[in-house]
């Protein structure tokens, strides 16, 4: 019973982690709470299933991967477009951080309601093309796809960490996050690097969306909203801007939520994430693995 | 004998492993102008922050008129009679010059939200006093003609003056000036020197941080020298000028 | 604390610019369009009271001229959002704290009024006062731990609070009846006189709007208002000038929440049915969009914003499906081009003072 709950909690946690990793990539570079991230996640799921079933008509693993490829490209480009069209002008004007935050809220509203208008409110089936089955460990049931989600979450974390810490573009990202002005003086094309960050972050969101669609076998227009807010909680808990923090924050929130539902009652399970977030922000705003927030007079 | 009104006793300020202010003691007598000098990063502004409650000193106490004010909130320190200006000008951007100064009168008026909602007597008295006080301070500082301009539309030197005007509106006994002459040209500096002397004649006691030695040597009765958070010298301007430690601290830094 | 991002080079060039501006003679070669707007603003600033009264007169006459359910319901909607937007403007526009939880306070006020009236048979003025008081109390409870947090983290905390409030509304079945909501909420009755026609309901929200507008205007034109503006512009300097920044933030946050709760009580009586969906994050965003679109720190802006964003889509019926998408674009476009909103860049009081001062200077010269 306990291990079953742990597996379920870890799976839900992995979904939060998947979304939070891309969110924290952007936050790490720009210190921007990107509310539109969860919309790209939902958009990624819709575009994958749309490409796979209606565009290609191939409900096969190959169709899934082609659909996912199309989805990644479009979602990534839209993320880059959001930055170029709305966030870059604000940066150039040296606008207040809250201005950029509200811009992403606006983009979120646009994407969510556009999808609502195009695909309707009712949930859409998302075919599970893999049909991987399940394994039994004692009396605990584990679906193979649960393991895959968990592994993908870790791989994405490692992959993005590699990108940030071991590649040229990653060096540029870290330089910008520490001091954008100095980075510019060192010859880094700050705006391009930031746009690429959004491109990667949104593309990762598309992967997460497609994974979730496959796991739950249905998607709806609210999937972004609920996971999006939870992923902000995960980010706060793990440490805003930290990639390993995003993963652990997601895992912990998922497990705590599931345990709470199993042993206390399911009524307030959705409130747990926010209560955790609330407490972390009040006690240790930098989270578990985040960098200390400097204050200065 | 001089009347000691402000006394800092072995004040230290640590930030993690960094010791920004290290066991600094100093005193200020009624009616004096006392200078704090030292190279950049010597801990001068941090020490101001410790006195005015912006920081909580790691060690030591600050006494004002015999009362321990260590750890008091900045607004409480202002209410008690110690007001400061800022090294990096911090005016209220979207308020006019007169409104900036009227904010300074805040701690000397008392209309609360209920008074204002119902336009009670307290509200009217407060508005009258705030307006009159602000105007008189603006006339003293020569800014009255710009009173309805936005604070940030003033030339740089006037913005520094407005910072002082705003602090004066709080009717302080002690005025803490953090580099009031920074960025001023020769003429503005001369005006500033005359103005600070005028303030002393009006009865204010002044503690001033300044890099411009012309200002410091001209107006200060006594000077404290900080370096790397430590107090390395104190005394009359003439003594400080010939103090070997001070010369080393400055030359060692600049050469 | 607020970081200082003015480097000396900027300051120096700013200085030259400022001197040039100050030395330039007033009424230089401005573009005709700009001059027209300047004089229009001056006219508005000088006759602000008269113009406000004229608008009030139009609002009072509206139900007589357009006495149809449809028009009146639009009118109620506009004034409800104007009330919410003015109250949000108090903290977000005037004091500079972005709150993403205004819908939660609307909901707390609405649920308080709904529960008191359906269970205990209470009505005006108790339900309205209780709705406002309860929302104000929760504003206080949220503000106490969180108002020391800075900027965007505070925005996230308010977002979290909004979600928790909705979870409670959804799950505390015995009190709120969960997702089914509360129905059969009685109409507003003024000491036995029941407000049942659309026009009567319209006048109730009009009175609430006028009261909230008068209150916010009175607050902003006072010592407290100056403290609020000072906190918005520079918290550190405000504190150094003797303002108890945290205390003021707490008070203003709570008052703003209470006004939203008052609107919520009206909403419950007006709709006669409430459920948690009405008080979601999207609702908070809508209120915030109205405030930002109309203008930060502008009461007239909030009213204008509500009029535009709530009434315009009704007039353009074919746009009704696209309404939320349009709000999204409004938010983005405003943030990119005019983050202070349409009327948020001018302060009528300042314009009036400057105009009168200029006139008195000219008079003394001649």
PDB file of N, CA and C in Angstrom, chain A residues 27 30-33 35 85-86 89-90 93 97-99 101-103 105-110 113-114 117 229 232 236 240 266-268 270-271 274-275 277-278 281-282 285 293-297, chain C residues 1-4 98 100 142 145-146 149-153 155-161 163-164 167-168 171-172 236 281 285 288 292 321-322 324-325 327-329 331-332 334-339:
ATOM      1  N   UNK A  27      13.647  30.725 -15.589  1.00  0.00           N
ATOM      2  CA  UNK A  27      13.792  31.528 -14.377  1.00  0.00           C
ATOM      3  C   UNK A  27      15.267  31.727 -14.039  1.00  0.00           C
ATOM      4  N   UNK A  30      16.639  34.497 -16.407  1.00  0.00           N
ATOM      5  CA  UNK A  30      15.989  35.810 -16.443  1.00  0.00           C
ATOM      6  C   UNK A  30      15.368  36.241 -15.123  1.00  0.00           C
ATOM      7  N   UNK A  31      15.286  35.344 -14.163  1.00  0.00           N
ATOM      8  CA  UNK A  31      14.529  35.593 -12.938  1.00  0.00           C
ATOM      9  C   UNK A  31      13.089  35.991 -13.270  1.00  0.00           C
ATOM     10  N   UNK A  32      12.548  35.329 -14.275  1.00  0.00           N
ATOM     11  CA  UNK A  32      11.181  35.651 -14.690  1.00  0.00           C
ATOM     12  C   UNK A  32      10.269  34.465 -14.388  1.00  0.00           C
ATOM     13  N   UNK A  33       9.197  34.725 -13.662  1.00  0.00           N
ATOM     14  CA  UNK A  33       8.183  33.706 -13.425  1.00  0.00           C
ATOM     15  C   UNK A  33       7.338  33.615 -14.678  1.00  0.00           C
ATOM     16  N   UNK A  35       4.520  32.500 -16.519  1.00  0.00           N
ATOM     17  CA  UNK A  35       3.198  31.887 -16.390  1.00  0.00           C
ATOM     18  C   UNK A  35       2.769  31.198 -17.676  1.00  0.00           C
ATOM     19  N   UNK A  85       8.653  39.150 -29.365  1.00  0.00           N
ATOM     20  CA  UNK A  85       7.580  40.121 -29.595  1.00  0.00           C
ATOM     21  C   UNK A  85       7.212  40.896 -28.338  1.00  0.00           C
ATOM     22  N   UNK A  86       7.236  40.235 -27.190  1.00  0.00           N
ATOM     23  CA  UNK A  86       6.709  40.937 -26.015  1.00  0.00           C
ATOM     24  C   UNK A  86       7.724  41.167 -24.905  1.00  0.00           C
ATOM     25  N   UNK A  89      11.104  43.782 -25.982  1.00  0.00           N
ATOM     26  CA  UNK A  89      10.879  45.235 -25.892  1.00  0.00           C
ATOM     27  C   UNK A  89      10.867  45.741 -24.444  1.00  0.00           C
ATOM     28  N   UNK A  90      10.349  44.913 -23.534  1.00  0.00           N
ATOM     29  CA  UNK A  90      10.318  45.331 -22.127  1.00  0.00           C
ATOM     30  C   UNK A  90      11.730  45.374 -21.563  1.00  0.00           C
ATOM     31  N   UNK A  93      13.572  48.423 -22.637  1.00  0.00           N
ATOM     32  CA  UNK A  93      13.124  49.642 -21.973  1.00  0.00           C
ATOM     33  C   UNK A  93      13.500  49.603 -20.496  1.00  0.00           C
ATOM     34  N   UNK A  97      10.347  44.200 -13.302  1.00  0.00           N
ATOM     35  CA  UNK A  97      10.192  42.745 -13.427  1.00  0.00           C
ATOM     36  C   UNK A  97       8.719  42.328 -13.485  1.00  0.00           C
ATOM     37  N   UNK A  98       7.888  43.040 -12.727  1.00  0.00           N
ATOM     38  CA  UNK A  98       6.482  42.654 -12.658  1.00  0.00           C
ATOM     39  C   UNK A  98       5.806  42.848 -14.022  1.00  0.00           C
ATOM     40  N   UNK A  99       6.310  43.780 -14.833  1.00  0.00           N
ATOM     41  CA  UNK A  99       5.756  44.011 -16.164  1.00  0.00           C
ATOM     42  C   UNK A  99       5.918  42.765 -17.023  1.00  0.00           C
ATOM     43  N   UNK A 101       6.381  39.732 -15.929  1.00  0.00           N
ATOM     44  CA  UNK A 101       5.566  38.662 -15.338  1.00  0.00           C
ATOM     45  C   UNK A 101       4.123  38.747 -15.862  1.00  0.00           C
ATOM     46  N   UNK A 102       3.569  39.969 -15.847  1.00  0.00           N
ATOM     47  CA  UNK A 102       2.190  40.130 -16.307  1.00  0.00           C
ATOM     48  C   UNK A 102       2.064  39.873 -17.802  1.00  0.00           C
ATOM     49  N   UNK A 103       3.130  40.149 -18.551  1.00  0.00           N
ATOM     50  CA  UNK A 103       3.104  39.842 -19.975  1.00  0.00           C
ATOM     51  C   UNK A 103       2.930  38.344 -20.183  1.00  0.00           C
ATOM     52  N   UNK A 105       1.530  36.334 -18.172  1.00  0.00           N
ATOM     53  CA  UNK A 105       0.151  36.008 -17.808  1.00  0.00           C
ATOM     54  C   UNK A 105      -0.761  36.280 -19.003  1.00  0.00           C
ATOM     55  N   UNK A 106      -0.497  37.387 -19.702  1.00  0.00           N
ATOM     56  CA  UNK A 106      -1.282  37.718 -20.896  1.00  0.00           C
ATOM     57  C   UNK A 106      -1.128  36.657 -21.971  1.00  0.00           C
ATOM     58  N   UNK A 107       0.107  36.217 -22.201  1.00  0.00           N
ATOM     59  CA  UNK A 107       0.356  35.195 -23.214  1.00  0.00           C
ATOM     60  C   UNK A 107      -0.345  33.900 -22.823  1.00  0.00           C
ATOM     61  N   UNK A 108      -0.294  33.586 -21.541  1.00  0.00           N
ATOM     62  CA  UNK A 108      -0.990  32.398 -21.046  1.00  0.00           C
ATOM     63  C   UNK A 108      -2.477  32.476 -21.382  1.00  0.00           C
ATOM     64  N   UNK A 109      -3.072  33.628 -21.096  1.00  0.00           N
ATOM     65  CA  UNK A 109      -4.497  33.811 -21.376  1.00  0.00           C
ATOM     66  C   UNK A 109      -4.787  33.638 -22.868  1.00  0.00           C
ATOM     67  N   UNK A 110      -3.910  34.190 -23.696  1.00  0.00           N
ATOM     68  CA  UNK A 110      -4.125  34.092 -25.148  1.00  0.00           C
ATOM     69  C   UNK A 110      -4.065  32.631 -25.596  1.00  0.00           C
ATOM     70  N   UNK A 113      -6.986  30.300 -24.127  1.00  0.00           N
ATOM     71  CA  UNK A 113      -8.313  30.544 -24.683  1.00  0.00           C
ATOM     72  C   UNK A 113      -8.365  30.283 -26.179  1.00  0.00           C
ATOM     73  N   UNK A 114      -7.234  30.410 -26.858  1.00  0.00           N
ATOM     74  CA  UNK A 114      -7.207  30.054 -28.269  1.00  0.00           C
ATOM     75  C   UNK A 114      -7.432  28.558 -28.425  1.00  0.00           C
ATOM     76  N   UNK A 117     -10.929  27.711 -27.821  1.00  0.00           N
ATOM     77  CA  UNK A 117     -11.792  28.100 -28.933  1.00  0.00           C
ATOM     78  C   UNK A 117     -11.674  27.103 -30.077  1.00  0.00           C
ATOM     79  N   UNK A 229       0.373  25.789 -11.994  1.00  0.00           N
ATOM     80  CA  UNK A 229       0.461  26.377 -10.657  1.00  0.00           C
ATOM     81  C   UNK A 229       1.251  25.451  -9.729  1.00  0.00           C
ATOM     82  N   UNK A 232       4.910  25.866 -10.292  1.00  0.00           N
ATOM     83  CA  UNK A 232       5.481  27.037  -9.619  1.00  0.00           C
ATOM     84  C   UNK A 232       5.766  26.681  -8.156  1.00  0.00           C
ATOM     85  N   UNK A 236       9.399  26.761  -6.371  1.00  0.00           N
ATOM     86  CA  UNK A 236       9.667  27.495  -5.136  1.00  0.00           C
ATOM     87  C   UNK A 236      10.282  26.557  -4.098  1.00  0.00           C
ATOM     88  N   UNK A 240      14.023  28.426  -6.850  1.00  0.00           N
ATOM     89  CA  UNK A 240      13.742  29.046  -8.141  1.00  0.00           C
ATOM     90  C   UNK A 240      15.023  29.114  -8.963  1.00  0.00           C
ATOM     91  N   UNK A 266      -8.730  13.148   0.566  1.00  0.00           N
ATOM     92  CA  UNK A 266      -8.410  13.687  -0.750  1.00  0.00           C
ATOM     93  C   UNK A 266      -8.920  15.105  -0.944  1.00  0.00           C
ATOM     94  N   UNK A 267      -9.775  15.557  -0.026  1.00  0.00           N
ATOM     95  CA  UNK A 267     -10.409  16.865  -0.209  1.00  0.00           C
ATOM     96  C   UNK A 267      -9.444  17.977  -0.533  1.00  0.00           C
ATOM     97  N   UNK A 268      -8.439  18.124   0.288  1.00  0.00           N
ATOM     98  CA  UNK A 268      -7.579  19.292   0.147  1.00  0.00           C
ATOM     99  C   UNK A 268      -6.246  18.972  -0.534  1.00  0.00           C
ATOM    100  N   UNK A 270      -5.211  19.222  -3.462  1.00  0.00           N
ATOM    101  CA  UNK A 270      -4.709  20.235  -4.382  1.00  0.00           C
ATOM    102  C   UNK A 270      -4.208  21.485  -3.664  1.00  0.00           C
ATOM    103  N   UNK A 271      -4.591  21.624  -2.398  1.00  0.00           N
ATOM    104  CA  UNK A 271      -4.142  22.803  -1.658  1.00  0.00           C
ATOM    105  C   UNK A 271      -2.744  22.610  -1.075  1.00  0.00           C
ATOM    106  N   UNK A 274       0.207  24.455  -2.564  1.00  0.00           N
ATOM    107  CA  UNK A 274       0.233  25.895  -2.304  1.00  0.00           C
ATOM    108  C   UNK A 274       0.594  26.198  -0.864  1.00  0.00           C
ATOM    109  N   UNK A 275       0.176  25.306   0.011  1.00  0.00           N
ATOM    110  CA  UNK A 275       0.542  25.517   1.413  1.00  0.00           C
ATOM    111  C   UNK A 275       2.060  25.339   1.569  1.00  0.00           C
ATOM    112  N   UNK A 277       4.253  25.860  -0.764  1.00  0.00           N
ATOM    113  CA  UNK A 277       4.855  27.026  -1.404  1.00  0.00           C
ATOM    114  C   UNK A 277       4.840  28.230  -0.471  1.00  0.00           C
ATOM    115  N   UNK A 278       3.686  28.413   0.143  1.00  0.00           N
ATOM    116  CA  UNK A 278       3.476  29.510   1.072  1.00  0.00           C
ATOM    117  C   UNK A 278       4.513  29.475   2.190  1.00  0.00           C
ATOM    118  N   UNK A 281       8.131  30.110   0.960  1.00  0.00           N
ATOM    119  CA  UNK A 281       8.395  31.518   0.653  1.00  0.00           C
ATOM    120  C   UNK A 281       8.546  32.346   1.927  1.00  0.00           C
ATOM    121  N   UNK A 282       7.822  31.950   2.944  1.00  0.00           N
ATOM    122  CA  UNK A 282       7.904  32.720   4.182  1.00  0.00           C
ATOM    123  C   UNK A 282       9.164  32.397   4.973  1.00  0.00           C
ATOM    124  N   UNK A 285      12.852  31.686   1.196  1.00  0.00           N
ATOM    125  CA  UNK A 285      12.422  31.979  -0.172  1.00  0.00           C
ATOM    126  C   UNK A 285      13.354  31.399  -1.219  1.00  0.00           C
ATOM    127  N   UNK A 293      18.998  34.763  -1.968  1.00  0.00           N
ATOM    128  CA  UNK A 293      18.582  36.014  -2.589  1.00  0.00           C
ATOM    129  C   UNK A 293      19.208  37.183  -1.830  1.00  0.00           C
ATOM    130  N   UNK A 294      20.025  37.940  -2.543  1.00  0.00           N
ATOM    131  CA  UNK A 294      20.733  39.042  -1.889  1.00  0.00           C
ATOM    132  C   UNK A 294      19.791  40.232  -1.726  1.00  0.00           C
ATOM    133  N   UNK A 295      19.904  40.880  -0.592  1.00  0.00           N
ATOM    134  CA  UNK A 295      19.173  42.139  -0.453  1.00  0.00           C
ATOM    135  C   UNK A 295      20.182  43.217  -0.118  1.00  0.00           C
ATOM    136  N   UNK A 296      19.841  44.395  -0.482  1.00  0.00           N
ATOM    137  CA  UNK A 296      20.851  45.441  -0.410  1.00  0.00           C
ATOM    138  C   UNK A 296      20.148  46.777  -0.271  1.00  0.00           C
ATOM    139  N   UNK A 297      20.714  47.645   0.561  1.00  0.00           N
ATOM    140  CA  UNK A 297      20.102  48.966   0.711  1.00  0.00           C
ATOM    141  C   UNK A 297      20.774  49.911  -0.260  1.00  0.00           C
TER     142      UNK A 297
ATOM    143  N   UNK C   1      15.831  44.683  -0.208  1.00  0.00           N
ATOM    144  CA  UNK C   1      15.568  46.113  -0.392  1.00  0.00           C
ATOM    145  C   UNK C   1      15.673  46.469  -1.886  1.00  0.00           C
ATOM    146  N   UNK C   2      15.153  47.610  -2.220  1.00  0.00           N
ATOM    147  CA  UNK C   2      15.167  48.019  -3.620  1.00  0.00           C
ATOM    148  C   UNK C   2      16.593  48.307  -4.051  1.00  0.00           C
ATOM    149  N   UNK C   3      16.956  47.776  -5.171  1.00  0.00           N
ATOM    150  CA  UNK C   3      18.316  48.010  -5.611  1.00  0.00           C
ATOM    151  C   UNK C   3      18.412  49.344  -6.324  1.00  0.00           C
ATOM    152  N   UNK C   4      19.586  49.919  -6.206  1.00  0.00           N
ATOM    153  CA  UNK C   4      19.792  51.174  -6.894  1.00  0.00           C
ATOM    154  C   UNK C   4      20.411  50.876  -8.235  1.00  0.00           C
ATOM    155  N   UNK C  98       1.752  44.064  -6.685  1.00  0.00           N
ATOM    156  CA  UNK C  98       0.902  43.303  -7.591  1.00  0.00           C
ATOM    157  C   UNK C  98       0.254  42.159  -6.840  1.00  0.00           C
ATOM    158  N   UNK C 100      -2.325  38.938  -7.107  1.00  0.00           N
ATOM    159  CA  UNK C 100      -3.033  38.027  -8.003  1.00  0.00           C
ATOM    160  C   UNK C 100      -4.111  37.278  -7.231  1.00  0.00           C
ATOM    161  N   UNK C 142      -3.381  37.270   5.336  1.00  0.00           N
ATOM    162  CA  UNK C 142      -2.445  36.983   4.249  1.00  0.00           C
ATOM    163  C   UNK C 142      -1.270  37.953   4.309  1.00  0.00           C
ATOM    164  N   UNK C 145       2.074  37.583   7.244  1.00  0.00           N
ATOM    165  CA  UNK C 145       3.338  36.894   6.965  1.00  0.00           C
ATOM    166  C   UNK C 145       3.974  37.308   5.644  1.00  0.00           C
ATOM    167  N   UNK C 146       3.163  37.720   4.662  1.00  0.00           N
ATOM    168  CA  UNK C 146       3.715  37.771   3.302  1.00  0.00           C
ATOM    169  C   UNK C 146       4.135  39.151   2.823  1.00  0.00           C
ATOM    170  N   UNK C 149       7.722  39.993   1.995  1.00  0.00           N
ATOM    171  CA  UNK C 149       8.353  39.396   0.818  1.00  0.00           C
ATOM    172  C   UNK C 149       8.350  40.419  -0.309  1.00  0.00           C
ATOM    173  N   UNK C 150       9.396  40.375  -1.142  1.00  0.00           N
ATOM    174  CA  UNK C 150       9.521  41.394  -2.171  1.00  0.00           C
ATOM    175  C   UNK C 150       8.887  40.977  -3.487  1.00  0.00           C
ATOM    176  N   UNK C 151       8.415  41.973  -4.201  1.00  0.00           N
ATOM    177  CA  UNK C 151       8.039  41.917  -5.610  1.00  0.00           C
ATOM    178  C   UNK C 151       7.382  40.661  -6.127  1.00  0.00           C
ATOM    179  N   UNK C 152       8.081  39.990  -7.045  1.00  0.00           N
ATOM    180  CA  UNK C 152       7.431  38.891  -7.768  1.00  0.00           C
ATOM    181  C   UNK C 152       7.139  37.712  -6.853  1.00  0.00           C
ATOM    182  N   UNK C 153       7.938  37.528  -5.794  1.00  0.00           N
ATOM    183  CA  UNK C 153       7.622  36.436  -4.882  1.00  0.00           C
ATOM    184  C   UNK C 153       6.302  36.701  -4.186  1.00  0.00           C
ATOM    185  N   UNK C 155       3.848  38.348  -5.487  1.00  0.00           N
ATOM    186  CA  UNK C 155       2.805  38.055  -6.477  1.00  0.00           C
ATOM    187  C   UNK C 155       2.486  36.562  -6.469  1.00  0.00           C
ATOM    188  N   UNK C 156       3.539  35.728  -6.359  1.00  0.00           N
ATOM    189  CA  UNK C 156       3.320  34.272  -6.360  1.00  0.00           C
ATOM    190  C   UNK C 156       2.599  33.837  -5.081  1.00  0.00           C
ATOM    191  N   UNK C 157       2.956  34.467  -3.958  1.00  0.00           N
ATOM    192  CA  UNK C 157       2.268  34.122  -2.709  1.00  0.00           C
ATOM    193  C   UNK C 157       0.777  34.443  -2.807  1.00  0.00           C
ATOM    194  N   UNK C 158       0.454  35.604  -3.376  1.00  0.00           N
ATOM    195  CA  UNK C 158      -0.968  35.956  -3.492  1.00  0.00           C
ATOM    196  C   UNK C 158      -1.674  34.974  -4.416  1.00  0.00           C
ATOM    197  N   UNK C 159      -0.963  34.551  -5.454  1.00  0.00           N
ATOM    198  CA  UNK C 159      -1.524  33.542  -6.353  1.00  0.00           C
ATOM    199  C   UNK C 159      -1.834  32.259  -5.577  1.00  0.00           C
ATOM    200  N   UNK C 160      -0.879  31.838  -4.753  1.00  0.00           N
ATOM    201  CA  UNK C 160      -1.087  30.637  -3.947  1.00  0.00           C
ATOM    202  C   UNK C 160      -2.266  30.793  -3.005  1.00  0.00           C
ATOM    203  N   UNK C 161      -2.382  31.975  -2.407  1.00  0.00           N
ATOM    204  CA  UNK C 161      -3.504  32.215  -1.497  1.00  0.00           C
ATOM    205  C   UNK C 161      -4.833  32.090  -2.247  1.00  0.00           C
ATOM    206  N   UNK C 163      -5.508  30.321  -4.816  1.00  0.00           N
ATOM    207  CA  UNK C 163      -5.798  28.912  -5.082  1.00  0.00           C
ATOM    208  C   UNK C 163      -6.266  28.192  -3.816  1.00  0.00           C
ATOM    209  N   UNK C 164      -5.600  28.480  -2.696  1.00  0.00           N
ATOM    210  CA  UNK C 164      -6.003  27.822  -1.449  1.00  0.00           C
ATOM    211  C   UNK C 164      -7.442  28.208  -1.106  1.00  0.00           C
ATOM    212  N   UNK C 167      -9.709  26.205  -3.159  1.00  0.00           N
ATOM    213  CA  UNK C 167      -9.756  24.818  -2.684  1.00  0.00           C
ATOM    214  C   UNK C 167     -10.698  24.695  -1.485  1.00  0.00           C
ATOM    215  N   UNK C 168     -10.600  25.668  -0.594  1.00  0.00           N
ATOM    216  CA  UNK C 168     -11.462  25.622   0.583  1.00  0.00           C
ATOM    217  C   UNK C 168     -12.922  25.739   0.151  1.00  0.00           C
ATOM    218  N   UNK C 171     -14.026  22.459  -1.214  1.00  0.00           N
ATOM    219  CA  UNK C 171     -13.979  21.234  -0.402  1.00  0.00           C
ATOM    220  C   UNK C 171     -14.653  21.308   0.957  1.00  0.00           C
ATOM    221  N   UNK C 172     -14.890  22.510   1.461  1.00  0.00           N
ATOM    222  CA  UNK C 172     -15.547  22.586   2.762  1.00  0.00           C
ATOM    223  C   UNK C 172     -17.052  22.450   2.516  1.00  0.00           C
ATOM    224  N   UNK C 236      12.605  52.134   0.842  1.00  0.00           N
ATOM    225  CA  UNK C 236      13.680  52.424   1.790  1.00  0.00           C
ATOM    226  C   UNK C 236      13.626  53.884   2.216  1.00  0.00           C
ATOM    227  N   UNK C 281      -8.356  32.017 -10.554  1.00  0.00           N
ATOM    228  CA  UNK C 281      -7.196  32.794 -10.964  1.00  0.00           C
ATOM    229  C   UNK C 281      -7.535  33.659 -12.188  1.00  0.00           C
ATOM    230  N   UNK C 285      -7.084  37.694 -12.851  1.00  0.00           N
ATOM    231  CA  UNK C 285      -6.393  38.256 -14.014  1.00  0.00           C
ATOM    232  C   UNK C 285      -7.281  39.263 -14.725  1.00  0.00           C
ATOM    233  N   UNK C 288      -7.256  42.417 -12.780  1.00  0.00           N
ATOM    234  CA  UNK C 288      -5.959  43.063 -12.951  1.00  0.00           C
ATOM    235  C   UNK C 288      -5.848  43.695 -14.344  1.00  0.00           C
ATOM    236  N   UNK C 292      -4.920  47.553 -15.074  1.00  0.00           N
ATOM    237  CA  UNK C 292      -3.740  47.938 -15.845  1.00  0.00           C
ATOM    238  C   UNK C 292      -4.140  48.656 -17.127  1.00  0.00           C
ATOM    239  N   UNK C 321     -16.902  35.537 -28.195  1.00  0.00           N
ATOM    240  CA  UNK C 321     -16.130  34.312 -28.000  1.00  0.00           C
ATOM    241  C   UNK C 321     -14.643  34.600 -27.826  1.00  0.00           C
ATOM    242  N   UNK C 322     -14.222  35.710 -28.385  1.00  0.00           N
ATOM    243  CA  UNK C 322     -12.800  36.035 -28.371  1.00  0.00           C
ATOM    244  C   UNK C 322     -12.426  36.912 -27.181  1.00  0.00           C
ATOM    245  N   UNK C 324     -11.788  36.628 -23.950  1.00  0.00           N
ATOM    246  CA  UNK C 324     -10.637  36.359 -23.092  1.00  0.00           C
ATOM    247  C   UNK C 324      -9.316  36.469 -23.860  1.00  0.00           C
ATOM    248  N   UNK C 325      -9.376  36.069 -25.149  1.00  0.00           N
ATOM    249  CA  UNK C 325      -8.167  36.214 -25.958  1.00  0.00           C
ATOM    250  C   UNK C 325      -7.824  37.694 -26.083  1.00  0.00           C
ATOM    251  N   UNK C 327      -8.534  40.011 -23.916  1.00  0.00           N
ATOM    252  CA  UNK C 327      -7.948  40.451 -22.637  1.00  0.00           C
ATOM    253  C   UNK C 327      -6.473  40.114 -22.583  1.00  0.00           C
ATOM    254  N   UNK C 328      -6.146  38.918 -23.060  1.00  0.00           N
ATOM    255  CA  UNK C 328      -4.740  38.509 -23.074  1.00  0.00           C
ATOM    256  C   UNK C 328      -3.904  39.468 -23.896  1.00  0.00           C
ATOM    257  N   UNK C 329      -4.411  39.796 -25.089  1.00  0.00           N
ATOM    258  CA  UNK C 329      -3.681  40.729 -25.936  1.00  0.00           C
ATOM    259  C   UNK C 329      -3.604  42.118 -25.297  1.00  0.00           C
ATOM    260  N   UNK C 331      -3.509  42.821 -22.190  1.00  0.00           N
ATOM    261  CA  UNK C 331      -2.494  42.780 -21.139  1.00  0.00           C
ATOM    262  C   UNK C 331      -1.094  42.869 -21.750  1.00  0.00           C
ATOM    263  N   UNK C 332      -0.853  42.046 -22.780  1.00  0.00           N
ATOM    264  CA  UNK C 332       0.482  42.018 -23.383  1.00  0.00           C
ATOM    265  C   UNK C 332       0.806  43.370 -24.020  1.00  0.00           C
ATOM    266  N   UNK C 334      -0.451  46.316 -23.489  1.00  0.00           N
ATOM    267  CA  UNK C 334      -0.267  47.372 -22.497  1.00  0.00           C
ATOM    268  C   UNK C 334       1.102  47.261 -21.840  1.00  0.00           C
ATOM    269  N   UNK C 335       1.483  46.042 -21.479  1.00  0.00           N
ATOM    270  CA  UNK C 335       2.763  45.854 -20.799  1.00  0.00           C
ATOM    271  C   UNK C 335       3.926  46.279 -21.694  1.00  0.00           C
ATOM    272  N   UNK C 336       3.788  45.974 -22.997  1.00  0.00           N
ATOM    273  CA  UNK C 336       4.891  46.268 -23.904  1.00  0.00           C
ATOM    274  C   UNK C 336       4.969  47.766 -24.203  1.00  0.00           C
ATOM    275  N   UNK C 337       3.810  48.383 -24.438  1.00  0.00           N
ATOM    276  CA  UNK C 337       3.851  49.765 -24.913  1.00  0.00           C
ATOM    277  C   UNK C 337       3.503  50.808 -23.859  1.00  0.00           C
ATOM    278  N   UNK C 338       2.684  50.457 -22.894  1.00  0.00           N
ATOM    279  CA  UNK C 338       2.172  51.482 -21.984  1.00  0.00           C
ATOM    280  C   UNK C 338       1.918  50.837 -20.615  1.00  0.00           C
ATOM    281  N   UNK C 339       3.010  50.435 -19.934  1.00  0.00           N
ATOM    282  CA  UNK C 339       2.798  49.653 -18.704  1.00  0.00           C
ATOM    283  C   UNK C 339       2.016  50.403 -17.621  1.00  0.00           C
TER     284      UNK C 339
END
